[in-house]
């Protein structure tokens, strides 16, 4: 069984350098769309953590983040504490903060919890999905081809997140949907480690397509098998990458 030794920063160099300048979560740091300053700071810092521009174990302070985000001390301070609550930052008293380390065990624990909960979620969705739900899932899936063609890892990561969130909504279980949202958010950093090659992106699309077809057919057992294969593939790529 793998130990819980944090991954060294050099493991992330290739994936981080390949990350596009656009926000991995689809946001712009300079957005002026009515979001609060704290929300903008949160999104900007989170983007840099997820895309590994801020590396696991890296120490930070408010002044650095004020400069990188172009925002003031109060929104940066509040954003840091929100990210700490989500497990992406570790607050260091009187010293600032550290980007939370990640380990193989972290990834495998998340995968195990996803396996249990997403298997149940897709079973609910296969029974309950309406034509509108299926159209929403298909619309997310349709975005994949461009992301694959341009080798846009960040875009494909967003698609994977949105695909699973659309299925969660189709399950009609809000508590489960919120749980799975948190698990997917915690998985995002691993995308840039394990799923950054064209063949991996194509594989994710094929797995998504298989799951969508099972949901569209309202085939509960097929949907369970499809999500299990999808999550197991993610586990396999994580193990190979580390």
CSV table of C-alpha atoms in Angstrom, one decimal:
chain,number,residue,atom,x,y,z
A,1,UNK,CA,0.0,0.0,0.0
A,2,UNK,CA,1.4,3.4,-0.9
A,3,UNK,CA,2.6,5.6,2.0
A,4,UNK,CA,1.4,9.1,2.7
A,5,UNK,CA,4.6,10.9,1.8
A,6,UNK,CA,3.7,14.2,0.1
A,7,UNK,CA,4.5,14.4,-3.5
A,8,UNK,CA,7.6,16.5,-4.3
A,9,UNK,CA,7.1,19.7,-6.4
A,10,UNK,CA,9.1,18.4,-9.3
A,11,UNK,CA,6.4,15.8,-10.1
A,12,UNK,CA,4.2,18.7,-11.2
A,13,UNK,CA,6.6,20.7,-13.4
A,14,UNK,CA,5.5,19.4,-16.8
A,15,UNK,CA,1.8,19.6,-16.1
A,16,UNK,CA,1.9,23.0,-14.5
A,17,UNK,CA,3.9,24.5,-17.4
A,18,UNK,CA,1.4,23.0,-19.8
A,19,UNK,CA,-1.5,24.8,-18.1
A,20,UNK,CA,-3.0,27.6,-20.2
A,21,UNK,CA,-3.1,31.1,-19.0
A,22,UNK,CA,-6.9,31.0,-18.8
A,23,UNK,CA,-8.4,30.3,-15.4
A,24,UNK,CA,-8.9,26.5,-15.0
A,25,UNK,CA,-12.3,27.1,-13.5
A,26,UNK,CA,-13.4,29.4,-16.4
A,27,UNK,CA,-13.0,32.7,-14.6
A,28,UNK,CA,-10.9,35.8,-15.3
A,29,UNK,CA,-9.0,37.5,-12.4
A,30,UNK,CA,-9.9,40.8,-13.9
A,31,UNK,CA,-13.6,40.0,-14.2
A,32,UNK,CA,-15.9,42.9,-13.3
A,33,UNK,CA,-19.2,40.9,-13.6
A,34,UNK,CA,-20.5,41.9,-10.2
A,35,UNK,CA,-18.8,39.2,-8.1
A,36,UNK,CA,-17.4,40.4,-4.8
A,37,UNK,CA,-13.8,41.2,-4.4
A,38,UNK,CA,-13.4,38.3,-2.0
A,39,UNK,CA,-15.0,35.9,-4.6
A,40,UNK,CA,-12.6,37.2,-7.2
A,41,UNK,CA,-9.6,36.7,-4.9
A,42,UNK,CA,-10.8,33.2,-4.0
A,43,UNK,CA,-11.2,32.2,-7.6
A,44,UNK,CA,-7.8,33.6,-8.7
A,45,UNK,CA,-5.9,32.0,-5.8
A,46,UNK,CA,-7.7,28.7,-6.2
A,47,UNK,CA,-7.0,28.7,-9.9
A,48,UNK,CA,-3.3,29.0,-9.3
A,49,UNK,CA,-3.4,26.2,-6.7
A,50,UNK,CA,-5.4,23.8,-9.0
A,51,UNK,CA,-3.2,24.4,-12.0
A,52,UNK,CA,-0.1,23.9,-9.8
A,53,UNK,CA,1.3,27.4,-10.4
A,54,UNK,CA,1.3,27.6,-6.7
A,55,UNK,CA,2.9,24.2,-5.8
A,56,UNK,CA,2.1,21.9,-3.0
A,57,UNK,CA,4.1,22.9,0.1
A,58,UNK,CA,4.9,26.4,-1.2
A,59,UNK,CA,4.7,29.1,1.4
A,60,UNK,CA,2.7,32.3,0.7
A,61,UNK,CA,1.8,35.5,2.4
A,62,UNK,CA,-0.9,38.1,1.9
A,63,UNK,CA,1.4,40.6,0.2
A,64,UNK,CA,2.4,38.1,-2.5
A,65,UNK,CA,-1.3,37.2,-3.2
A,66,UNK,CA,-2.3,40.9,-3.2
A,67,UNK,CA,0.3,41.4,-5.9
A,68,UNK,CA,-0.7,38.4,-7.9
A,69,UNK,CA,-4.4,39.0,-7.8
A,70,UNK,CA,-4.3,42.8,-7.9
A,71,UNK,CA,-6.7,42.9,-5.0
A,72,UNK,CA,-6.6,44.3,-1.5
A,73,UNK,CA,-5.7,42.8,1.9
A,74,UNK,CA,-9.2,42.2,3.1
A,75,UNK,CA,-10.5,40.1,0.2
A,76,UNK,CA,-7.2,38.2,0.0
A,77,UNK,CA,-7.3,37.5,3.7
A,78,UNK,CA,-10.9,36.3,3.5
A,79,UNK,CA,-10.2,34.2,0.4
A,80,UNK,CA,-7.2,32.5,2.1
A,81,UNK,CA,-9.4,31.5,5.0
A,82,UNK,CA,-12.0,30.1,2.7
A,83,UNK,CA,-9.4,28.0,0.9
A,84,UNK,CA,-8.1,26.8,4.2
A,85,UNK,CA,-11.5,25.6,5.1
A,86,UNK,CA,-11.6,23.7,1.8
A,87,UNK,CA,-8.3,22.1,2.5
A,88,UNK,CA,-6.3,23.8,-0.3
A,89,UNK,CA,-4.3,26.1,2.0
A,90,UNK,CA,-2.8,25.6,5.5
A,91,UNK,CA,-2.8,28.8,7.6
A,92,UNK,CA,0.5,29.2,9.4
A,93,UNK,CA,0.1,31.5,12.5
A,94,UNK,CA,2.2,34.7,12.2
A,95,UNK,CA,3.8,33.3,9.0
A,96,UNK,CA,1.1,33.4,6.3
A,97,UNK,CA,0.0,30.2,4.6
A,98,UNK,CA,1.2,27.1,2.8
A,99,UNK,CA,-0.3,25.4,-0.2
A,100,UNK,CA,-1.6,22.1,1.2
A,101,UNK,CA,0.6,19.2,0.2
A,102,UNK,CA,-0.9,16.4,-1.8
A,103,UNK,CA,-0.1,12.7,-1.4
A,104,UNK,CA,-0.9,9.5,-3.2
A,105,UNK,CA,-3.0,8.5,-0.2
A,106,UNK,CA,-5.0,11.7,-0.5
A,107,UNK,CA,-5.8,10.8,-4.1
A,108,UNK,CA,-6.7,7.2,-3.4
A,109,UNK,CA,-9.0,8.2,-0.4
A,110,UNK,CA,-10.9,10.6,-2.6
A,111,UNK,CA,-11.2,8.0,-5.3
A,112,UNK,CA,-12.5,5.4,-2.9
A,113,UNK,CA,-15.2,7.8,-1.6
A,114,UNK,CA,-16.1,8.8,-5.2
A,115,UNK,CA,-16.5,5.2,-6.2
A,116,UNK,CA,-19.1,4.6,-3.5
A,117,UNK,CA,-21.0,7.8,-3.8
A,118,UNK,CA,-20.9,8.2,-7.6
A,119,UNK,CA,-22.1,4.7,-8.2
A,120,UNK,CA,-25.1,5.5,-6.2
A,121,UNK,CA,-25.5,8.9,-7.8
A,122,UNK,CA,-25.6,7.6,-11.4
A,123,UNK,CA,-28.1,4.9,-10.4
A,124,UNK,CA,-30.4,7.6,-9.2
A,125,UNK,CA,-29.8,9.7,-12.3
A,126,UNK,CA,-30.4,6.7,-14.6
A,127,UNK,CA,-33.8,6.4,-13.0
A,128,UNK,CA,-34.7,10.1,-12.6
A,129,UNK,CA,-33.1,11.9,-15.5
A,130,UNK,CA,-35.5,14.0,-17.6
A,131,UNK,CA,-35.1,14.9,-21.2
A,132,UNK,CA,-33.8,18.3,-20.0
A,133,UNK,CA,-31.3,16.7,-17.7
A,134,UNK,CA,-30.0,14.5,-20.6
A,135,UNK,CA,-29.8,17.5,-22.9
A,136,UNK,CA,-27.7,19.4,-20.3
A,137,UNK,CA,-25.3,16.4,-19.9
A,138,UNK,CA,-25.0,16.1,-23.7
A,139,UNK,CA,-24.3,19.8,-24.0
A,140,UNK,CA,-21.4,19.5,-21.7
A,141,UNK,CA,-20.1,16.4,-23.5
A,142,UNK,CA,-20.3,18.2,-26.8
A,143,UNK,CA,-17.6,20.7,-25.6
A,144,UNK,CA,-15.0,17.9,-25.4
A,145,UNK,CA,-14.0,17.6,-29.0
A,146,UNK,CA,-12.6,21.2,-29.2
A,147,UNK,CA,-10.7,20.7,-25.9
A,148,UNK,CA,-9.2,17.4,-27.2
A,149,UNK,CA,-8.3,18.9,-30.5
A,150,UNK,CA,-6.5,21.9,-28.9
A,151,UNK,CA,-5.0,19.7,-26.1
A,152,UNK,CA,-6.6,22.0,-23.6
A,153,UNK,CA,-6.2,20.2,-20.3
A,154,UNK,CA,-7.8,23.0,-18.2
A,155,UNK,CA,-10.9,23.0,-20.5
A,156,UNK,CA,-11.2,19.2,-20.3
A,157,UNK,CA,-10.9,19.4,-16.6
A,158,UNK,CA,-13.8,21.9,-16.5
A,159,UNK,CA,-15.8,19.6,-18.8
A,160,UNK,CA,-15.2,16.7,-16.5
A,161,UNK,CA,-16.3,18.7,-13.5
A,162,UNK,CA,-19.4,20.1,-15.3
A,163,UNK,CA,-20.3,16.6,-16.6
A,164,UNK,CA,-20.3,15.1,-13.2
A,165,UNK,CA,-22.2,18.0,-11.7
A,166,UNK,CA,-24.9,17.8,-14.4
A,167,UNK,CA,-25.3,14.1,-13.5
A,168,UNK,CA,-25.5,15.0,-9.8
A,169,UNK,CA,-28.3,17.4,-10.5
A,170,UNK,CA,-30.1,14.7,-12.5
A,171,UNK,CA,-30.0,12.4,-9.4
A,172,UNK,CA,-32.4,14.8,-7.6
A,173,UNK,CA,-30.5,14.4,-4.4
A,174,UNK,CA,-29.1,17.8,-3.4
A,175,UNK,CA,-27.1,16.5,-0.4
A,176,UNK,CA,-25.4,13.9,-2.6
A,177,UNK,CA,-24.7,16.5,-5.3
A,178,UNK,CA,-23.0,18.9,-2.7
A,179,UNK,CA,-20.9,16.0,-1.4
A,180,UNK,CA,-19.8,15.1,-4.9
A,181,UNK,CA,-19.1,18.7,-5.8
A,182,UNK,CA,-16.6,18.9,-2.9
A,183,UNK,CA,-14.9,15.6,-3.9
A,184,UNK,CA,-14.5,16.8,-7.5
A,185,UNK,CA,-13.1,20.1,-6.3
A,186,UNK,CA,-10.5,18.2,-4.3
A,187,UNK,CA,-9.6,16.1,-7.3
A,188,UNK,CA,-8.9,18.9,-9.7
A,189,UNK,CA,-5.2,19.3,-8.9
A,190,UNK,CA,-4.6,15.6,-9.9
A,191,UNK,CA,-5.9,16.4,-13.4
A,192,UNK,CA,-2.7,18.3,-14.1
A,193,UNK,CA,-0.6,15.4,-12.8
A,194,UNK,CA,-2.3,12.4,-14.4
A,195,UNK,CA,-4.5,13.4,-17.3
A,196,UNK,CA,-2.5,15.8,-19.4
A,197,UNK,CA,-1.8,13.9,-22.6
A,198,UNK,CA,-4.0,13.8,-25.7
A,199,UNK,CA,-4.6,10.0,-25.3
A,200,UNK,CA,-5.8,10.6,-21.7
A,201,UNK,CA,-8.1,13.4,-22.8
A,202,UNK,CA,-9.6,11.2,-25.5
A,203,UNK,CA,-10.0,8.4,-23.0
A,204,UNK,CA,-12.0,10.6,-20.6
A,205,UNK,CA,-14.3,11.6,-23.5
A,206,UNK,CA,-15.0,8.0,-24.4
A,207,UNK,CA,-15.7,7.2,-20.8
A,208,UNK,CA,-18.1,10.1,-20.5
A,209,UNK,CA,-19.8,9.1,-23.7
A,210,UNK,CA,-20.3,5.5,-22.4
A,211,UNK,CA,-21.9,6.9,-19.2
A,212,UNK,CA,-24.1,9.3,-21.0
A,213,UNK,CA,-25.4,6.6,-23.3
A,214,UNK,CA,-26.3,4.4,-20.2
A,215,UNK,CA,-28.1,7.3,-18.6
A,216,UNK,CA,-30.0,8.1,-21.8
A,217,UNK,CA,-31.1,4.5,-22.0
A,218,UNK,CA,-32.1,4.7,-18.3
A,219,UNK,CA,-30.0,1.6,-17.8
A,220,UNK,CA,-29.0,1.6,-14.1
A,221,UNK,CA,-26.6,-1.3,-14.1
A,222,UNK,CA,-24.8,-0.1,-17.3
A,223,UNK,CA,-24.5,3.3,-15.7
A,224,UNK,CA,-23.0,1.8,-12.5
A,225,UNK,CA,-20.5,-0.1,-14.6
A,226,UNK,CA,-19.6,2.9,-16.7
A,227,UNK,CA,-18.9,5.2,-13.7
A,228,UNK,CA,-16.9,2.4,-12.0
A,229,UNK,CA,-14.7,2.1,-15.1
A,230,UNK,CA,-14.3,5.8,-15.3
A,231,UNK,CA,-13.1,6.2,-11.7
A,232,UNK,CA,-10.8,3.1,-12.0
A,233,UNK,CA,-9.1,4.6,-15.0
A,234,UNK,CA,-8.5,7.8,-13.0
A,235,UNK,CA,-7.0,5.7,-10.3
A,236,UNK,CA,-4.8,3.8,-12.8
A,237,UNK,CA,-3.4,7.1,-14.3
A,238,UNK,CA,-2.7,8.5,-10.8
A,239,UNK,CA,-0.8,5.4,-9.9
A,240,UNK,CA,1.2,5.5,-13.1
A,241,UNK,CA,2.0,9.2,-12.7
A,242,UNK,CA,3.4,9.0,-9.2
